[in-house]
mmCIF file with all atom_site columns, C-alpha atoms in Angstrom:
data_model
loop_
_atom_site.group_PDB
_atom_site.id
_atom_site.type_symbol
_atom_site.label_atom_id
_atom_site.label_alt_id
_atom_site.label_comp_id
_atom_site.label_asym_id
_atom_site.label_entity_id
_atom_site.label_seq_id
_atom_site.pdbx_PDB_ins_code
_atom_site.Cartn_x
_atom_site.Cartn_y
_atom_site.Cartn_z
_atom_site.occupancy
_atom_site.B_iso_or_equiv
_atom_site.pdbx_formal_charge
_atom_site.auth_seq_id
_atom_site.auth_comp_id
_atom_site.auth_asym_id
_atom_site.auth_atom_id
_atom_site.pdbx_PDB_model_num
ATOM 1   C CA . MET W 1 1   ? 73.589 10.877  47.056 1.00 0.00 ? 688 MET W CA 1
ATOM 2   C CA . VAL W 1 2   ? 71.098 8.492   48.637 1.00 0.00 ? 689 VAL W CA 1
ATOM 3   C CA . HIS W 1 3   ? 69.951 9.166   52.215 1.00 0.00 ? 690 HIS W CA 1
ATOM 4   C CA . GLY W 1 4   ? 69.101 6.749   55.005 1.00 0.00 ? 691 GLY W CA 1
ATOM 5   C CA . ILE W 1 5   ? 65.916 5.878   56.839 1.00 0.00 ? 692 ILE W CA 1
ATOM 6   C CA . TRP W 1 6   ? 63.833 8.787   58.198 1.00 0.00 ? 693 TRP W CA 1
ATOM 7   C CA . ASP W 1 7   ? 66.242 11.230  56.495 1.00 0.00 ? 694 ASP W CA 1
ATOM 8   C CA . LYS W 1 8   ? 65.930 13.735  53.678 1.00 0.00 ? 695 LYS W CA 1
ATOM 9   C CA . GLY W 1 9   ? 68.492 14.444  51.001 1.00 0.00 ? 696 GLY W CA 1
ATOM 10  C CA . ARG W 1 10  ? 69.613 17.524  52.925 1.00 0.00 ? 697 ARG W CA 1
ATOM 11  C CA . VAL W 1 11  ? 71.652 15.307  55.279 1.00 0.00 ? 698 VAL W CA 1
ATOM 12  C CA . TYR W 1 12  ? 74.223 15.555  52.484 1.00 0.00 ? 699 TYR W CA 1
ATOM 13  C CA . ARG W 1 13  ? 74.305 19.379  52.376 1.00 0.00 ? 700 ARG W CA 1
ATOM 14  C CA . ARG W 1 14  ? 77.803 19.717  53.906 1.00 0.00 ? 701 ARG W CA 1
ATOM 15  C CA . MET W 1 15  ? 79.278 16.952  51.778 1.00 0.00 ? 702 MET W CA 1
ATOM 16  C CA . ALA W 1 16  ? 77.554 18.345  48.691 1.00 0.00 ? 703 ALA W CA 1
ATOM 17  C CA . GLN W 1 17  ? 78.913 21.811  49.430 1.00 0.00 ? 704 GLN W CA 1
ATOM 18  C CA . PHE W 1 18  ? 82.440 20.405  49.779 1.00 0.00 ? 705 PHE W CA 1
ATOM 19  C CA . LEU W 1 19  ? 82.182 18.398  46.543 1.00 0.00 ? 706 LEU W CA 1
ATOM 20  C CA . THR W 1 20  ? 80.594 21.321  44.677 1.00 0.00 ? 707 THR W CA 1
ATOM 21  C CA . GLU W 1 21  ? 83.555 23.479  45.682 1.00 0.00 ? 708 GLU W CA 1
ATOM 22  C CA . GLN W 1 22  ? 85.748 20.781  44.098 1.00 0.00 ? 709 GLN W CA 1
ATOM 23  C CA . GLY W 1 23  ? 83.832 21.168  40.819 1.00 0.00 ? 710 GLY W CA 1
ATOM 24  C CA . HIS W 1 24  ? 81.277 18.366  41.102 1.00 0.00 ? 711 HIS W CA 1
ATOM 25  C CA . HIS W 1 25  ? 77.549 18.641  40.497 1.00 0.00 ? 712 HIS W CA 1
ATOM 26  C CA . CYS W 1 26  ? 75.635 16.934  43.325 1.00 0.00 ? 713 CYS W CA 1
ATOM 27  C CA . HIS W 1 27  ? 72.089 15.577  43.480 1.00 0.00 ? 714 HIS W CA 1
ATOM 28  C CA . TYR W 1 28  ? 70.513 14.501  46.759 1.00 0.00 ? 715 TYR W CA 1
ATOM 29  C CA . PRO W 1 29  ? 66.840 13.628  46.258 1.00 0.00 ? 716 PRO W CA 1
ATOM 30  C CA . ASP W 1 30  ? 64.254 13.073  48.974 1.00 0.00 ? 717 ASP W CA 1
ATOM 31  C CA . LEU W 1 31  ? 63.104 9.481   48.497 1.00 0.00 ? 718 LEU W CA 1
ATOM 32  C CA . GLU W 1 32  ? 59.562 9.032   49.815 1.00 0.00 ? 719 GLU W CA 1
ATOM 33  C CA . PRO W 1 33  ? 58.356 7.605   52.034 1.00 0.00 ? 720 PRO W CA 1
ATOM 34  C CA . ALA W 1 34  ? 61.526 8.229   54.050 1.00 0.00 ? 721 ALA W CA 1
ATOM 35  C CA . ASN W 1 35  ? 60.686 5.325   56.353 1.00 0.00 ? 722 ASN W CA 1
ATOM 36  C CA . ALA W 1 36  ? 60.663 2.983   53.307 1.00 0.00 ? 723 ALA W CA 1
ATOM 37  C CA . ALA W 1 37  ? 57.236 1.695   54.304 1.00 0.00 ? 724 ALA W CA 1
ATOM 38  C CA . HIS W 1 38  ? 56.930 -0.092  50.926 1.00 0.00 ? 725 HIS W CA 1
ATOM 39  C CA . GLY W 1 39  ? 60.427 -1.585  51.140 1.00 0.00 ? 726 GLY W CA 1
ATOM 40  C CA . LEU W 1 40  ? 63.848 -0.758  49.790 1.00 0.00 ? 727 LEU W CA 1
ATOM 41  C CA . ALA W 1 41  ? 63.141 -2.058  46.282 1.00 0.00 ? 728 ALA W CA 1
ATOM 42  C CA . ASP W 1 42  ? 60.364 0.536   46.006 1.00 0.00 ? 729 ASP W CA 1
ATOM 43  C CA . LEU W 1 43  ? 62.776 3.358   46.850 1.00 0.00 ? 730 LEU W CA 1
ATOM 44  C CA . ALA W 1 44  ? 65.356 1.936   44.445 1.00 0.00 ? 731 ALA W CA 1
ATOM 45  C CA . GLU W 1 45  ? 62.768 2.138   41.647 1.00 0.00 ? 732 GLU W CA 1
ATOM 46  C CA . LYS W 1 46  ? 62.105 5.774   42.618 1.00 0.00 ? 733 LYS W CA 1
ATOM 47  C CA . LEU W 1 47  ? 65.848 6.438   42.638 1.00 0.00 ? 734 LEU W CA 1
ATOM 48  C CA . LYS W 1 48  ? 66.129 5.038   39.108 1.00 0.00 ? 735 LYS W CA 1
ATOM 49  C CA . ILE W 1 49  ? 63.327 7.327   37.909 1.00 0.00 ? 736 ILE W CA 1
ATOM 50  C CA . TYR W 1 50  ? 64.972 10.332  39.567 1.00 0.00 ? 737 TYR W CA 1
ATOM 51  C CA . ILE W 1 51  ? 68.366 9.509   37.999 1.00 0.00 ? 738 ILE W CA 1
ATOM 52  C CA . ASN W 1 52  ? 66.899 9.052   34.522 1.00 0.00 ? 739 ASN W CA 1
ATOM 53  C CA . GLN W 1 53  ? 64.911 12.286  34.741 1.00 0.00 ? 740 GLN W CA 1
ATOM 54  C CA . THR W 1 54  ? 67.656 14.391  36.325 1.00 0.00 ? 741 THR W CA 1
ATOM 55  C CA . ILE W 1 55  ? 70.937 13.027  34.989 1.00 0.00 ? 742 ILE W CA 1
ATOM 56  C CA . GLY W 1 56  ? 69.570 11.330  31.892 1.00 0.00 ? 743 GLY W CA 1
ATOM 57  C CA . PRO W 1 57  ? 69.136 7.681   30.937 1.00 0.00 ? 744 PRO W CA 1
ATOM 58  C CA . ASP W 1 58  ? 72.717 7.165   29.708 1.00 0.00 ? 745 ASP W CA 1
ATOM 59  C CA . ALA W 1 59  ? 75.090 9.667   31.373 1.00 0.00 ? 746 ALA W CA 1
ATOM 60  C CA . PRO W 1 60  ? 77.725 8.154   33.680 1.00 0.00 ? 747 PRO W CA 1
ATOM 61  C CA . PHE W 1 61  ? 77.990 9.270   37.307 1.00 0.00 ? 748 PHE W CA 1
ATOM 62  C CA . ALA W 1 62  ? 79.277 8.343   40.772 1.00 0.00 ? 749 ALA W CA 1
ATOM 63  C CA . LEU W 1 63  ? 76.864 7.192   43.471 1.00 0.00 ? 750 LEU W CA 1
ATOM 64  C CA . ILE W 1 64  ? 77.042 7.736   47.236 1.00 0.00 ? 751 ILE W CA 1
ATOM 65  C CA . GLY W 1 65  ? 74.825 5.824   49.645 1.00 0.00 ? 752 GLY W CA 1
ATOM 66  C CA . PHE W 1 66  ? 74.521 6.321   53.391 1.00 0.00 ? 753 PHE W CA 1
ATOM 67  C CA . SER W 1 67  ? 73.080 3.796   55.851 1.00 0.00 ? 754 SER W CA 1
ATOM 68  C CA . MET W 1 68  ? 69.826 2.404   54.375 1.00 0.00 ? 755 MET W CA 1
ATOM 69  C CA . GLY W 1 69  ? 70.727 4.376   51.232 1.00 0.00 ? 756 GLY W CA 1
ATOM 70  C CA . THR W 1 70  ? 73.593 1.956   50.593 1.00 0.00 ? 757 THR W CA 1
ATOM 71  C CA . VAL W 1 71  ? 71.150 -0.928  50.257 1.00 0.00 ? 758 VAL W CA 1
ATOM 72  C CA . ILE W 1 72  ? 68.789 1.137   48.082 1.00 0.00 ? 759 ILE W CA 1
ATOM 73  C CA . SER W 1 73  ? 71.794 2.028   45.912 1.00 0.00 ? 760 SER W CA 1
ATOM 74  C CA . ARG W 1 74  ? 72.903 -1.588  45.706 1.00 0.00 ? 761 ARG W CA 1
ATOM 75  C CA . TYR W 1 75  ? 69.445 -2.648  44.569 1.00 0.00 ? 762 TYR W CA 1
ATOM 76  C CA . TYR W 1 76  ? 69.580 0.021   41.861 1.00 0.00 ? 763 TYR W CA 1
ATOM 77  C CA . LEU W 1 77  ? 73.081 -1.092  40.816 1.00 0.00 ? 764 LEU W CA 1
ATOM 78  C CA . GLN W 1 78  ? 72.568 -4.846  40.983 1.00 0.00 ? 765 GLN W CA 1
ATOM 79  C CA . ARG W 1 79  ? 68.891 -5.429  40.199 1.00 0.00 ? 766 ARG W CA 1
ATOM 80  C CA . LEU W 1 80  ? 67.823 -2.398  38.145 1.00 0.00 ? 767 LEU W CA 1
ATOM 81  C CA . GLY W 1 81  ? 70.760 -2.259  35.742 1.00 0.00 ? 768 GLY W CA 1
ATOM 82  C CA . GLY W 1 82  ? 72.472 0.825   37.138 1.00 0.00 ? 769 GLY W CA 1
ATOM 83  C CA . ALA W 1 83  ? 75.991 -0.571  37.624 1.00 0.00 ? 770 ALA W CA 1
ATOM 84  C CA . PRO W 1 84  ? 77.310 -0.060  34.054 1.00 0.00 ? 771 PRO W CA 1
ATOM 85  C CA . ARG W 1 85  ? 76.651 3.698   34.370 1.00 0.00 ? 772 ARG W CA 1
ATOM 86  C CA . VAL W 1 86  ? 78.251 4.130   37.798 1.00 0.00 ? 773 VAL W CA 1
ATOM 87  C CA . SER W 1 87  ? 82.032 4.611   37.818 1.00 0.00 ? 774 SER W CA 1
ATOM 88  C CA . HIS W 1 88  ? 82.345 4.659   41.629 1.00 0.00 ? 775 HIS W CA 1
ATOM 89  C CA . PHE W 1 89  ? 80.026 3.623   44.417 1.00 0.00 ? 776 PHE W CA 1
ATOM 90  C CA . PHE W 1 90  ? 80.785 5.068   47.857 1.00 0.00 ? 777 PHE W CA 1
ATOM 91  C CA . SER W 1 91  ? 79.101 3.024   50.612 1.00 0.00 ? 778 SER W CA 1
ATOM 92  C CA . ILE W 1 92  ? 78.974 4.899   53.924 1.00 0.00 ? 779 ILE W CA 1
ATOM 93  C CA . SER W 1 93  ? 77.943 3.047   57.102 1.00 0.00 ? 780 SER W CA 1
ATOM 94  C CA . GLY W 1 94  ? 75.645 0.665   55.297 1.00 0.00 ? 781 GLY W CA 1
ATOM 95  C CA . PRO W 1 95  ? 74.081 -2.490  56.760 1.00 0.00 ? 782 PRO W CA 1
ATOM 96  C CA . LEU W 1 96  ? 75.583 -4.575  53.952 1.00 0.00 ? 783 LEU W CA 1
ATOM 97  C CA . ARG W 1 97  ? 74.930 -7.822  55.835 1.00 0.00 ? 784 ARG W CA 1
ATOM 98  C CA . GLY W 1 98  ? 72.184 -6.492  58.090 1.00 0.00 ? 785 GLY W CA 1
ATOM 99  C CA . THR W 1 99  ? 72.007 -4.797  61.451 1.00 0.00 ? 786 THR W CA 1
ATOM 100 C CA . LEU W 1 100 ? 70.764 -5.886  64.853 1.00 0.00 ? 787 LEU W CA 1
ATOM 101 C CA . THR W 1 101 ? 68.843 -2.632  65.290 1.00 0.00 ? 788 THR W CA 1
ATOM 102 C CA . ALA W 1 102 ? 66.576 -3.551  62.360 1.00 0.00 ? 789 ALA W CA 1
ATOM 103 C CA . HIS W 1 103 ? 65.185 -6.381  64.475 1.00 0.00 ? 790 HIS W CA 1
ATOM 104 C CA . PHE W 1 104 ? 63.654 -3.807  66.834 1.00 0.00 ? 791 PHE W CA 1
ATOM 105 C CA . TRP W 1 105 ? 61.950 -1.592  64.209 1.00 0.00 ? 792 TRP W CA 1
ATOM 106 C CA . PRO W 1 106 ? 58.585 -2.428  62.700 1.00 0.00 ? 793 PRO W CA 1
ATOM 107 C CA . GLY W 1 107 ? 57.914 -2.308  58.990 1.00 0.00 ? 794 GLY W CA 1
ATOM 108 C CA . LYS W 1 108 ? 59.132 -3.524  55.636 1.00 0.00 ? 795 LYS W CA 1
ATOM 109 C CA . ALA W 1 109 ? 62.313 -1.403  55.609 1.00 0.00 ? 796 ALA W CA 1
ATOM 110 C CA . SER W 1 110 ? 63.549 -2.977  58.820 1.00 0.00 ? 797 SER W CA 1
ATOM 111 C CA . ARG W 1 111 ? 62.710 -6.473  57.549 1.00 0.00 ? 798 ARG W CA 1
ATOM 112 C CA . ASP W 1 112 ? 64.831 -5.724  54.457 1.00 0.00 ? 799 ASP W CA 1
ATOM 113 C CA . MET W 1 113 ? 67.799 -4.739  56.666 1.00 0.00 ? 800 MET W CA 1
ATOM 114 C CA . ARG W 1 114 ? 67.729 -7.660  59.098 1.00 0.00 ? 801 ARG W CA 1
ATOM 115 C CA . PHE W 1 115 ? 70.398 -10.353 59.136 1.00 0.00 ? 802 PHE W CA 1
ATOM 116 C CA . ARG W 1 116 ? 69.769 -12.873 56.352 1.00 0.00 ? 803 ARG W CA 1
ATOM 117 C CA . SER W 1 117 ? 66.808 -10.931 54.953 1.00 0.00 ? 804 SER W CA 1
ATOM 118 C CA . LYS W 1 118 ? 65.658 -12.139 51.569 1.00 0.00 ? 805 LYS W CA 1
ATOM 119 C CA . LEU W 1 119 ? 66.652 -8.832  49.966 1.00 0.00 ? 806 LEU W CA 1
ATOM 120 C CA . LEU W 1 120 ? 70.170 -8.815  51.439 1.00 0.00 ? 807 LEU W CA 1
ATOM 121 C CA . GLN W 1 121 ? 70.699 -12.477 50.611 1.00 0.00 ? 808 GLN W CA 1
ATOM 122 C CA . THR W 1 122 ? 69.722 -11.807 46.997 1.00 0.00 ? 809 THR W CA 1
ATOM 123 C CA . LEU W 1 123 ? 72.164 -8.892  46.774 1.00 0.00 ? 810 LEU W CA 1
ATOM 124 C CA . ASN W 1 124 ? 75.001 -10.706 48.551 1.00 0.00 ? 811 ASN W CA 1
ATOM 125 C CA . ASP W 1 125 ? 74.620 -14.033 46.731 1.00 0.00 ? 812 ASP W CA 1
ATOM 126 C CA . ASP W 1 126 ? 75.442 -12.523 43.325 1.00 0.00 ? 813 ASP W CA 1
ATOM 127 C CA . THR W 1 127 ? 77.562 -9.376  43.130 1.00 0.00 ? 814 THR W CA 1
ATOM 128 C CA . SER W 1 128 ? 78.697 -9.932  39.527 1.00 0.00 ? 815 SER W CA 1
ATOM 129 C CA . ALA W 1 129 ? 76.667 -6.925  38.314 1.00 0.00 ? 816 ALA W CA 1
ATOM 130 C CA . LEU W 1 130 ? 79.025 -4.701  40.341 1.00 0.00 ? 817 LEU W CA 1
ATOM 131 C CA . GLU W 1 131 ? 82.141 -5.721  38.388 1.00 0.00 ? 818 GLU W CA 1
ATOM 132 C CA . PRO W 1 132 ? 82.250 -2.541  36.239 1.00 0.00 ? 819 PRO W CA 1
ATOM 133 C CA . THR W 1 133 ? 81.974 -0.303  39.323 1.00 0.00 ? 820 THR W CA 1
ATOM 134 C CA . THR W 1 134 ? 84.795 0.707   41.663 1.00 0.00 ? 821 THR W CA 1
ATOM 135 C CA . ILE W 1 135 ? 83.555 0.342   45.252 1.00 0.00 ? 822 ILE W CA 1
ATOM 136 C CA . HIS W 1 136 ? 84.696 2.289   48.319 1.00 0.00 ? 823 HIS W CA 1
ATOM 137 C CA . SER W 1 137 ? 83.364 1.459   51.773 1.00 0.00 ? 824 SER W CA 1
ATOM 138 C CA . TYR W 1 138 ? 83.499 3.503   54.987 1.00 0.00 ? 825 TYR W CA 1
ATOM 139 C CA . ARG W 1 139 ? 82.559 2.543   58.532 1.00 0.00 ? 826 ARG W CA 1
ATOM 140 C CA . THR W 1 140 ? 83.043 3.690   62.092 1.00 0.00 ? 827 THR W CA 1
ATOM 141 C CA . PRO W 1 141 ? 83.689 1.232   64.929 1.00 0.00 ? 828 PRO W CA 1
ATOM 142 C CA . PHE W 1 142 ? 81.520 3.447   67.145 1.00 0.00 ? 829 PHE W CA 1
ATOM 143 C CA . ASP W 1 143 ? 78.354 3.017   65.084 1.00 0.00 ? 830 ASP W CA 1
ATOM 144 C CA . LEU W 1 144 ? 75.290 2.457   67.276 1.00 0.00 ? 831 LEU W CA 1
ATOM 145 C CA . LEU W 1 145 ? 72.830 1.945   64.385 1.00 0.00 ? 832 LEU W CA 1
ATOM 146 C CA . ILE W 1 146 ? 74.782 -0.540  62.289 1.00 0.00 ? 833 ILE W CA 1
ATOM 147 C CA . ILE W 1 147 ? 75.444 -3.363  64.755 1.00 0.00 ? 834 ILE W CA 1
ATOM 148 C CA . PRO W 1 148 ? 77.868 -4.956  64.398 1.00 0.00 ? 835 PRO W CA 1
ATOM 149 C CA . ALA W 1 149 ? 79.731 -2.056  62.772 1.00 0.00 ? 836 ALA W CA 1
ATOM 150 C CA . ARG W 1 150 ? 81.685 -4.650  60.785 1.00 0.00 ? 837 ARG W CA 1
ATOM 151 C CA . SER W 1 151 ? 78.521 -5.161  58.713 1.00 0.00 ? 838 SER W CA 1
ATOM 152 C CA . SER W 1 152 ? 79.626 -2.014  56.849 1.00 0.00 ? 839 SER W CA 1
ATOM 153 C CA . HIS W 1 153 ? 82.903 -3.675  55.807 1.00 0.00 ? 840 HIS W CA 1
ATOM 154 C CA . TRP W 1 154 ? 82.579 -4.921  52.248 1.00 0.00 ? 841 TRP W CA 1
ATOM 155 C CA . GLU W 1 155 ? 84.857 -7.735  51.141 1.00 0.00 ? 842 GLU W CA 1
ATOM 156 C CA . ILE W 1 156 ? 84.414 -6.932  47.436 1.00 0.00 ? 843 ILE W CA 1
ATOM 157 C CA . ALA W 1 157 ? 85.219 -3.224  47.868 1.00 0.00 ? 844 ALA W CA 1
ATOM 158 C CA . ASP W 1 158 ? 88.346 -1.864  46.239 1.00 0.00 ? 845 ASP W CA 1
ATOM 159 C CA . ASP W 1 159 ? 89.075 -0.235  49.575 1.00 0.00 ? 846 ASP W CA 1
ATOM 160 C CA . ASN W 1 160 ? 87.572 -0.198  53.066 1.00 0.00 ? 847 ASN W CA 1
ATOM 161 C CA . HIS W 1 161 ? 88.118 2.780   55.360 1.00 0.00 ? 848 HIS W CA 1
ATOM 162 C CA . VAL W 1 162 ? 87.710 2.863   59.127 1.00 0.00 ? 849 VAL W CA 1
ATOM 163 C CA . VAL W 1 163 ? 86.807 6.410   60.161 1.00 0.00 ? 850 VAL W CA 1
ATOM 164 C CA . LEU W 1 164 ? 86.788 7.369   63.834 1.00 0.00 ? 851 LEU W CA 1
ATOM 165 C CA . SER W 1 165 ? 83.452 9.161   63.849 1.00 0.00 ? 852 SER W CA 1
ATOM 166 C CA . LEU W 1 166 ? 81.730 9.084   67.218 1.00 0.00 ? 853 LEU W CA 1
ATOM 167 C CA . PHE W 1 167 ? 78.261 8.588   65.774 1.00 0.00 ? 854 PHE W CA 1
ATOM 168 C CA . HIS W 1 168 ? 76.480 7.218   62.715 1.00 0.00 ? 855 HIS W CA 1
ATOM 169 C CA . HIS W 1 169 ? 75.441 10.495  61.043 1.00 0.00 ? 856 HIS W CA 1
ATOM 170 C CA . GLY W 1 170 ? 78.863 11.971  61.791 1.00 0.00 ? 857 GLY W CA 1
ATOM 171 C CA . MET W 1 171 ? 80.172 9.932   58.880 1.00 0.00 ? 858 MET W CA 1
ATOM 172 C CA . LEU W 1 172 ? 78.427 12.343  56.505 1.00 0.00 ? 859 LEU W CA 1
ATOM 173 C CA . THR W 1 173 ? 80.337 15.333  57.858 1.00 0.00 ? 860 THR W CA 1
ATOM 174 C CA . HIS W 1 174 ? 83.693 13.714  58.577 1.00 0.00 ? 861 HIS W CA 1
ATOM 175 C CA . PRO W 1 175 ? 86.549 15.422  56.678 1.00 0.00 ? 862 PRO W CA 1
ATOM 176 C CA . LYS W 1 176 ? 88.286 12.093  55.970 1.00 0.00 ? 863 LYS W CA 1
ATOM 177 C CA . VAL W 1 177 ? 85.224 10.824  54.086 1.00 0.00 ? 864 VAL W CA 1
ATOM 178 C CA . HIS W 1 178 ? 84.794 14.087  52.150 1.00 0.00 ? 865 HIS W CA 1
ATOM 179 C CA . GLU W 1 179 ? 88.464 14.285  51.222 1.00 0.00 ? 866 GLU W CA 1
ATOM 180 C CA . HIS W 1 180 ? 88.711 10.671  50.080 1.00 0.00 ? 867 HIS W CA 1
ATOM 181 C CA . ILE W 1 181 ? 85.613 10.943  47.865 1.00 0.00 ? 868 ILE W CA 1
ATOM 182 C CA . ALA W 1 182 ? 86.868 14.216  46.341 1.00 0.00 ? 869 ALA W CA 1
ATOM 183 C CA . ALA W 1 183 ? 90.369 12.828  45.722 1.00 0.00 ? 870 ALA W CA 1
ATOM 184 C CA . THR W 1 184 ? 88.956 9.665   44.145 1.00 0.00 ? 871 THR W CA 1
ATOM 185 C CA . LEU W 1 185 ? 86.707 11.632  41.800 1.00 0.00 ? 872 LEU W CA 1
ATOM 186 C CA . GLN W 1 186 ? 89.538 14.018  40.904 1.00 0.00 ? 873 GLN W CA 1
ATOM 187 C CA . GLU W 1 187 ? 91.789 11.086  40.040 1.00 0.00 ? 874 GLU W CA 1
ATOM 188 C CA . GLN W 1 188 ? 89.030 9.609   37.886 1.00 0.00 ? 875 GLN W CA 1
ATOM 189 C CA . ASN W 1 189 ? 88.605 12.910  36.020 1.00 0.00 ? 876 ASN W CA 1
ATOM 190 C CA . GLN W 1 190 ? 92.349 13.135  35.401 1.00 0.00 ? 877 GLN W CA 1
ATOM 191 C CA . ASN W 1 191 ? 92.389 9.597   34.005 1.00 0.00 ? 878 ASN W CA 1
ATOM 192 C CA . SER W 1 192 ? 89.348 10.170  31.759 1.00 0.00 ? 879 SER W CA 1
#
């Protein structure tokens, strides 16, 4: 579970509790610096190290990214070779094509999340690395951080869900998101 800008992994505590009760083992690291001062690729490298040390270098798993964490996760999947290990990627309120709000924040992280940023163009120009991974995308039309909210809609996703959460972080606690992730993982376990 990969958190967003200025967050800690604990933003996932309610989702992790729900998924743990369903029999899943959840990891939600604190990626530092939380403001991504060195850019999103830097945090993706740190995510890869955490995954290899905690889950192991070969074990398969599902990946959940929220907000900036979706782009960090995509970099890990597409540029750092993570996709073959990841059965499902759940993208929650991510600036997949950028966000207007990033144009008002200083720093490398915001430059990486702006419309037509070099990093986003690289990820969006070639998504072939994601072919082995099933992708689920969630967005709320009321998002005030991902503007336009449609930037969280992913054309290559196996499914896109519109969730009527009244605010950005509410997506992490919304029952519809929790239940869909749990049902998807349960179905995968039954088919394995």
